[in-house]
Coordinates of N, CA and C in Angstrom, one line a residue:
K1106 N 17.9 25.0 -0.4 CA 17.2 23.8 0.3 C 15.8 24.6 0.3
S1107 N 14.7 23.9 -0.1 CA 13.4 24.2 -0.3 C 12.5 24.1 1.0
V1108 N 11.4 25.0 1.0 CA 10.5 24.9 2.4 C 9.2 24.9 2.0
F1109 N 8.4 23.9 2.2 CA 7.0 24.2 1.9 C 5.9 24.0 3.3
E1110 N 5.1 25.1 3.2 CA 4.3 24.9 4.4 C 2.8 25.4 4.1
D1111 N 2.0 25.0 4.9 CA 0.7 25.2 5.1 C -0.1 25.5 3.7
F1112 N -0.3 24.4 3.2 CA -1.2 24.2 2.0 C -1.6 23.0 1.5
S1113 N -2.7 23.1 0.8 CA -3.5 21.5 0.5 C -3.3 21.5 -1.1
L1114 N -3.2 20.2 -1.5 CA -3.2 19.8 -3.0 C -4.0 18.5 -2.9
L1115 N -4.7 18.9 -4.1 CA -5.7 17.7 -4.6 C -5.6 17.3 -5.9
G1116 N -5.4 16.0 -5.9 CA -5.1 15.4 -7.5 C -6.2 15.1 -8.2
S1117 N -6.2 15.0 -9.4 CA -7.4 14.4 -10.1 C -7.2 13.1 -10.6
S1118 N -8.3 12.5 -10.5 CA -8.5 11.0 -11.0 C -8.3 11.1 -12.4
A1119 N -8.6 12.1 -13.2 CA -8.7 12.0 -14.7 C -7.3 12.1 -15.1
S1120 N -6.1 12.3 -14.3 CA -4.8 12.8 -14.8 C -4.1 11.4 -15.5
V1121 N -3.6 11.8 -16.3 CA -2.6 10.7 -17.2 C -1.4 10.5 -16.8
G1122 N -0.9 9.4 -16.6 CA 0.6 9.1 -16.0 C 0.6 8.8 -14.5
Q1123 N 1.7 8.8 -14.1 CA 2.0 8.9 -12.8 C 2.7 10.3 -12.3
H1124 N 2.0 10.9 -11.3 CA 2.1 12.2 -10.5 C 2.3 12.0 -9.1
D1125 N 3.2 12.8 -8.6 CA 3.2 12.5 -7.1 C 2.6 13.9 -6.8
G1126 N 2.1 14.3 -5.7 CA 1.5 15.5 -5.2 C 2.8 16.4 -5.0
L1127 N 3.7 16.1 -4.4 CA 5.0 16.8 -4.3 C 6.1 15.7 -4.8
A1128 N 6.8 16.0 -5.9 CA 7.8 15.3 -6.1 C 9.3 15.9 -5.9
L1129 N 10.1 15.4 -5.0 CA 11.3 15.9 -4.4 C 12.5 15.4 -4.7
R1130 N 13.7 16.2 -5.1 CA 14.9 15.7 -5.6 C 16.0 16.3 -4.6
S1131 N 15.5 16.9 -3.8 CA 16.6 17.8 -2.8 C 16.1 17.7 -1.5
I1132 N 17.1 18.3 -0.7 CA 16.9 18.5 0.8 C 15.6 19.4 1.3
T1133 N 14.5 19.1 1.7 CA 13.7 19.7 1.7 C 12.8 19.6 3.3
T1134 N 12.3 20.8 3.5 CA 11.4 21.1 4.8 C 10.1 21.2 4.5
I1135 N 9.0 20.3 5.0 CA 7.6 20.2 4.5 C 6.9 20.3 5.9
K1136 N 6.2 21.2 6.0 CA 5.2 21.5 7.4 C 3.9 21.9 7.1
R1137 N 2.9 21.2 7.7 CA 1.6 21.3 7.6 C 0.9 21.3 6.0
V1138 N 1.4 20.2 5.5 CA 0.9 20.0 4.0 C 0.0 18.9 3.8
A1139 N -1.2 19.2 3.0 CA -2.0 18.2 3.1 C -1.9 17.7 1.6
V1140 N -2.0 16.3 1.1 CA -2.0 15.8 -0.4 C -2.9 14.6 -0.5
K1141 N -3.7 14.8 -1.4 CA -4.9 14.0 -1.5 C -5.1 13.6 -3.1
G1142 N -5.3 12.2 -3.2 CA -5.8 11.8 -4.6 C -4.8 11.9 -5.8
F1143 N -3.4 11.7 -5.7 CA -2.7 11.7 -6.8 C -2.2 10.4 -7.4
S1144 N -2.0 10.3 -8.7 CA -2.0 9.0 -9.4 C -0.8 8.2 -8.9
N1145 N 0.2 8.9 -8.4 CA 1.4 8.1 -7.9 C 1.4 8.3 -6.3
N1146 N 2.4 8.8 -5.7 CA 2.6 9.1 -4.2 C 2.3 10.7 -3.9
G1147 N 1.9 10.5 -2.4 CA 1.3 11.9 -2.1 C 2.5 12.8 -2.2
I1148 N 3.4 12.3 -1.2 CA 4.7 12.9 -1.1 C 6.0 12.1 -1.4
G1149 N 6.6 12.5 -2.5 CA 7.7 11.5 -2.9 C 9.1 12.0 -2.8
F1150 N 10.1 11.6 -2.4 CA 11.5 12.0 -2.7 C 12.1 10.9 -3.2
W1151 N 12.7 11.3 -4.2 CA 13.6 10.5 -5.1 C 15.1 10.9 -5.4
A1152 N 15.9 10.5 -4.6 CA 17.4 11.0 -4.7 C 18.3 10.0 -4.9
N1153 N 19.4 10.2 -5.9 CA 20.6 9.5 -6.1 C 21.7 10.3 -6.5
M1154 N 22.9 10.4 -5.8 CA 23.7 11.4 -6.2 C 24.6 10.8 -7.5
E1155 N 24.7 9.4 -7.3 CA 25.5 8.8 -8.5 C 24.8 8.9 -9.8
A1156 N 23.4 8.6 -10.0 CA 22.9 8.6 -11.1 C 22.5 10.0 -11.6
D1157 N 21.9 11.0 -10.7 CA 21.3 12.0 -11.3 C 21.5 13.5 -10.4
K1158 N 22.5 13.1 -9.5 CA 23.2 14.2 -8.6 C 22.1 14.8 -8.0
T1159 N 21.3 14.1 -7.5 CA 20.4 14.6 -6.4 C 20.5 14.0 -5.3
N1160 N 20.3 14.9 -3.8 CA 20.7 14.4 -2.6 C 19.3 14.9 -1.8
A1161 N 18.4 14.2 -1.2 CA 17.4 14.4 -0.2 C 17.7 14.3 1.2
S1162 N 19.0 13.7 1.4 CA 19.3 13.1 2.9 C 19.0 14.4 3.8
C1163 N 18.4 14.1 5.3 CA 18.3 15.0 6.1 C 17.2 16.1 5.9
S1164 N 16.3 15.3 5.2 CA 15.0 16.4 4.7 C 14.3 16.1 6.0
Y1165 N 13.3 16.8 6.3 CA 12.2 17.0 7.4 C 10.9 17.0 7.1
I1166 N 9.8 16.5 7.5 CA 8.3 16.3 7.3 C 7.7 16.3 8.5
E1167 N 6.9 17.3 8.8 CA 6.2 17.6 9.9 C 4.7 17.9 9.9
N1168 N 3.8 17.3 10.4 CA 2.4 17.4 10.5 C 1.7 17.5 9.1
C1169 N 2.0 16.6 8.5 CA 1.6 16.6 7.0 C 0.6 15.5 6.9
V1170 N -0.5 15.4 6.0 CA -1.4 14.5 6.0 C -1.4 14.0 4.3
S1171 N -1.5 12.6 4.0 CA -1.3 11.9 2.7 C -2.3 11.1 2.6
T1172 N -3.6 11.2 1.8 CA -4.6 10.3 1.7 C -4.9 10.0 0.2
E1173 N -5.4 8.7 0.0 CA -6.0 8.5 -1.2 C -5.4 8.5 -2.4
N1174 N -4.0 8.3 -2.5 CA -3.2 8.2 -3.4 C -2.9 6.9 -4.0
A1175 N -2.7 6.8 -5.3 CA -2.6 5.4 -6.1 C -1.6 4.6 -5.5
Y1176 N -0.4 5.2 -5.2 CA 0.6 4.5 -4.6 C 0.6 4.7 -3.2
D1177 N 1.8 5.3 -2.8 CA 2.2 5.4 -1.3 C 1.8 6.8 -0.9
G1178 N 1.5 6.8 0.6 CA 1.3 8.5 1.1 C 2.5 8.9 1.2
Y1179 N 3.7 8.5 1.7 CA 5.0 8.9 1.7 C 5.9 7.8 1.1
F1180 N 7.0 8.5 0.3 CA 7.7 7.6 -0.4 C 9.1 8.4 -0.3
I1181 N 9.8 7.8 0.7 CA 11.4 8.4 0.8 C 12.3 7.4 0.3
G1182 N 13.0 7.9 -0.9 CA 13.7 6.7 -1.3 C 15.1 6.9 -2.3
R1183 N 15.7 5.7 -2.6 CA 17.0 5.6 -3.3 C 18.1 5.9 -2.5
T1184 N 19.4 5.7 -2.8 CA 20.3 5.9 -2.2 C 20.8 7.0 -1.5
D1185 N 20.3 8.4 -1.6 CA 20.5 9.5 -1.1 C 19.5 10.2 -0.3
A1186 N 18.5 9.4 -0.1 CA 17.4 10.0 0.9 C 17.3 9.2 2.2
N1187 N 18.5 9.6 3.0 CA 18.7 8.8 4.3 C 18.6 9.8 5.4
A1188 N 18.5 9.5 6.5 CA 18.6 10.5 7.8 C 17.3 11.5 7.8
C1189 N 16.2 11.3 6.9 CA 15.3 12.1 7.0 C 14.2 11.7 8.1
T1190 N 13.6 12.9 8.5 CA 12.9 12.7 9.9 C 11.2 13.3 9.6
V1191 N 10.5 12.3 10.0 CA 9.1 12.5 9.7 C 8.3 12.5 11.2
I1192 N 7.5 13.4 11.5 CA 7.2 13.5 12.7 C 5.4 14.0 12.7
G1193 N 4.8 13.2 13.4 CA 3.6 13.6 13.5 C 2.6 13.5 12.0
C1194 N 3.0 12.7 11.3 CA 2.3 12.7 10.0 C 1.3 11.5 9.6
D1195 N 0.2 11.3 9.1 CA -0.7 10.9 8.7 C -0.7 10.3 7.2
A1196 N -0.9 9.1 7.4 CA -1.4 8.3 5.9 C -2.4 7.4 5.9
R1197 N -3.2 7.7 5.3 CA -4.6 7.0 5.1 C -5.1 6.5 3.6
D1198 N -5.7 5.4 3.6 CA -6.4 4.9 2.4 C -5.3 5.1 1.1
N1199 N -4.1 4.8 1.2 CA -3.3 4.7 0.0 C -3.4 3.5 -0.6
G1200 N -3.0 3.5 -1.9 CA -3.1 2.2 -2.7 C -2.0 1.3 -2.4
R1201 N -0.9 1.5 -2.0 CA 0.3 0.8 -1.5 C 0.6 1.0 -0.1
Y1202 N 1.6 1.8 0.1 CA 2.2 1.8 1.6 C 1.6 3.2 2.2
G1203 N 1.3 3.1 3.5 CA 1.3 4.6 4.0 C 2.8 5.5 3.8
F1204 N 3.6 4.7 4.4 CA 5.0 5.3 4.6 C 6.0 4.3 4.3
D1205 N 6.4 4.4 3.1 CA 7.3 3.4 2.3 C 9.1 4.2 2.4
D1206 N 9.5 3.3 3.4 CA 11.3 4.0 3.7 C 12.1 3.2 2.5
D1207 N 12.3 3.8 1.3 CA 12.8 3.0 0.3 C 14.3 3.7 0.2
S1208 N 14.9 4.0 1.5 CA 16.0 4.6 1.5 C 17.1 3.4 1.6
F1209 N 18.4 3.7 1.4 CA 19.7 2.7 1.7 C 19.9 2.5 3.1
L1210 N 20.2 3.5 3.8 CA 20.5 3.6 5.2 C 19.4 3.7 6.3
G1211 N 18.1 4.4 6.1 CA 17.3 4.4 6.8 C 16.9 5.8 7.4
N1212 N 15.6 5.7 7.7 CA 15.0 7.2 8.2 C 14.4 7.0 9.5
N1213 N 13.9 8.2 10.0 CA 13.4 8.3 11.3 C 11.7 8.7 11.2
F1214 N 10.8 7.9 11.9 CA 9.3 8.2 11.9 C 8.9 8.3 13.2
M1215 N 8.6 9.4 13.8 CA 8.0 9.7 15.1 C 6.6 10.0 15.1
S1216 N 5.8 9.4 15.9 CA 4.5 9.9 16.2 C 3.5 9.7 15.2
C1217 N 4.0 9.0 14.2 CA 3.3 8.8 12.9 C 1.9 8.0 12.9
M1218 N 0.7 8.2 12.1 CA -0.2 7.3 12.3 C -0.8 7.0 10.6
A1219 N -1.1 5.8 10.5 CA -1.3 5.1 9.3 C -2.4 4.4 9.4
H1220 N -3.5 4.4 8.4 CA -4.8 3.7 8.7 C -5.3 3.3 7.1
Y1221 N -5.7 1.9 7.2 CA -6.0 1.2 5.9 C -5.3 1.5 4.5
N1222 N -4.1 1.1 4.7 CA -3.3 1.4 3.4 C -3.1 0.0 2.8
K1223 N -3.2 -0.2 1.5 CA -3.5 -1.4 0.8 C -2.7 -2.4 1.2
K1224 N -1.3 -2.3 1.1 CA -0.3 -3.1 1.0 C 0.5 -3.4 2.4
G1225 N 0.0 -2.3 3.3 CA 0.6 -2.2 4.6 C 0.8 -0.8 5.2
D1226 N 0.8 -0.4 6.4 CA 1.0 1.1 6.9 C 2.4 1.4 6.5
Y1227 N 3.3 0.7 7.2 CA 4.7 1.1 7.0 C 5.6 0.0 6.3
F1228 N 6.6 0.5 5.8 CA 7.4 -0.6 4.8 C 9.0 0.2 4.6
V1229 N 9.9 -0.9 5.1 CA 11.3 -0.7 4.8 C 11.8 -1.5 3.6
R1230 N 12.2 -0.9 2.7 CA 12.3 -1.8 1.3 C 13.9 -2.6 1.6
D1231 N 15.2 -1.7 2.0 CA 16.3 -2.4 2.3 C 16.5 -3.2 3.3
K1232 N 16.2 -4.4 3.2 CA 16.2 -5.4 4.5 C 17.6 -5.6 5.0
A1233 N 18.6 -5.5 4.1 CA 20.4 -5.7 4.7 C 20.9 -4.2 5.3
N1234 N 20.4 -3.3 5.0 CA 21.1 -2.1 5.4 C 20.3 -0.9 6.2
A1235 N 19.1 -0.6 5.9 CA 18.3 0.3 6.5 C 18.2 0.2 8.1
R1236 N 18.8 1.2 8.7 CA 18.5 1.2 10.1 C 17.5 2.2 10.7
S1237 N 16.3 1.9 10.3 CA 15.1 2.8 10.6 C 14.6 2.7 11.9
L1238 N 14.0 4.0 12.1 CA 13.5 4.2 13.7 C 12.2 4.3 13.7
F1239 N 11.2 4.0 14.2 CA 10.0 4.2 14.2 C 9.6 4.3 15.8
Q1240 N 9.3 5.5 16.2 CA 8.9 5.7 17.7 C 7.8 6.5 17.8
A1241 N 6.9 5.7 18.7 CA 5.3 5.8 19.1 C 4.5 6.2 17.9
C1242 N 4.8 5.2 16.7 CA 3.9 5.3 15.9 C 2.7 4.5 16.0
Y1243 N 1.6 4.8 15.1 CA 0.4 3.9 15.3 C -0.1 3.4 14.0
S1244 N -0.7 2.2 14.1 CA -1.1 1.6 12.9 C -2.7 0.9 13.2
E1245 N -3.6 1.5 12.4 CA -4.8 0.9 12.5 C -5.1 -0.8 12.3
G1246 N -5.7 -1.3 12.9 CA -6.2 -2.8 12.6 C -6.7 -2.7 11.2
G1247 N -6.3 -3.9 10.5 CA -7.3 -3.9 9.3 C -6.7 -4.0 8.0
S1248 N -5.2 -3.4 8.3 CA -4.4 -3.4 7.1 C -3.3 -4.3 7.2
P1249 N -2.7 -5.0 6.2 CA -1.6 -5.9 6.2 C -0.8 -5.5 7.1
A1250 N 0.2 -6.7 7.7 CA 1.2 -6.1 8.4 C 2.3 -5.2 7.7
S1251 N 2.8 -4.3 8.8 CA 4.1 -3.6 8.3 C 5.2 -4.5 8.0
S1252 N 6.2 -4.3 7.5 CA 7.4 -4.9 7.2 C 8.6 -4.0 7.3
F1253 N 9.4 -4.5 8.3 CA 10.6 -4.0 8.5 C 11.8 -5.0 7.9
S1254 N 13.0 -4.1 8.3 CA 14.0 -4.7 8.4 C 14.6 -5.5 9.5
M1255 N 15.5 -6.4 9.5 CA 16.2 -6.8 10.7 C 16.9 -5.6 11.6
H1256 N 17.2 -4.6 10.9 CA 17.9 -3.5 11.6 C 17.0 -2.2 12.2
T1257 N 15.9 -2.5 12.1 CA 14.6 -1.4 12.3 C 14.6 -1.4 13.8
T1258 N 14.4 -0.4 14.5 CA 14.3 0.0 15.7 C 12.9 0.3 15.9
V1259 N 12.0 -0.1 16.9 CA 10.5 0.1 17.0 C 10.7 0.2 18.5
V1260 N 10.1 1.6 18.9 CA 9.9 2.2 20.1 C 8.7 2.4 20.7
G1261 N 8.1 1.9 21.2 CA 6.5 2.0 21.8 C 5.4 1.9 20.5
G1262 N 4.4 2.8 20.3 CA 3.5 2.7 19.6 C 2.4 1.6 19.9
D1263 N 1.4 1.8 18.8 CA 0.4 0.8 18.7 C 0.2 0.3 17.3
W1264 N 0.3 -0.9 17.5 CA 0.7 -1.5 16.4 C -0.8 -2.6 15.9
G1265 N -1.9 -1.9 15.5 CA -2.9 -2.9 15.4 C -2.8 -3.8 14.1
S1266 N -2.2 -3.2 13.3 CA -2.1 -4.3 12.1 C -0.8 -5.4 12.2
G1267 N 0.1 -5.3 13.2 CA 1.1 -5.8 13.4 C 2.2 -5.4 12.6
Y1268 N 3.5 -6.2 12.7 CA 4.8 -6.0 11.8 C 5.7 -7.2 11.7
T1269 N 6.6 -7.2 10.8 CA 7.5 -8.2 10.7 C 8.8 -7.6 10.7
L1270 N 9.7 -8.2 10.9 CA 11.1 -8.1 10.9 C 11.8 -8.9 10.1
N1271 N 12.0 -8.7 9.0 CA 12.5 -9.7 7.9 C 11.7 -10.9 7.6
G1272 N 10.2 -10.6 7.6 CA 9.7 -11.8 7.2 C 9.1 -12.4 8.7
K1273 N 9.7 -12.3 9.7 CA 9.4 -12.9 10.9 C 8.2 -12.1 11.9
D1274 N 6.8 -12.8 12.0 CA 6.2 -11.8 12.7 C 6.4 -11.5 14.1
I1275 N 6.3 -10.1 14.4 CA 6.6 -9.9 16.0 C 5.6 -9.4 16.6
L1276 N 4.5 -8.7 16.0 CA 3.3 -8.3 16.5 C 2.3 -8.5 15.7
H1277 N 1.3 -9.1 16.0 CA 0.2 -9.3 15.3 C -1.3 -9.5 15.9

């Protein structure tokens, strides 16, 4: 298990190719890390046991900031990045989503804040399976609506940009 704590990473607009600030393929704990300006995701988990023997399920991210990345602030994805917990994290001004839950079974997001991400602040990709939780999360107005699966649980929070469940407008 890897642990990353208490540092900042600054990407370069001159970099060639797509690079994550942190590119993770295993169970990881990340606390108080700031990433900014990467050509792909700020913090990216990509795990699939069948394809490449990687597993990031049950990873933990707390009090991190991910801003101004070309793609997602946080990308947690593929079939073996499930049951991850993201607490008190901030995603601002990213080129795609603030928090992109690309997992198969879903993840947990608590007290997170998203602000002006170009495609939406929060996104759950697997509309048929993912049972993600968004508890007391915040979405600034002015972003496209967040997009969740029909199995997503939303508890409280302030949804300035609104959200949809399987394409049906819930708050806007």
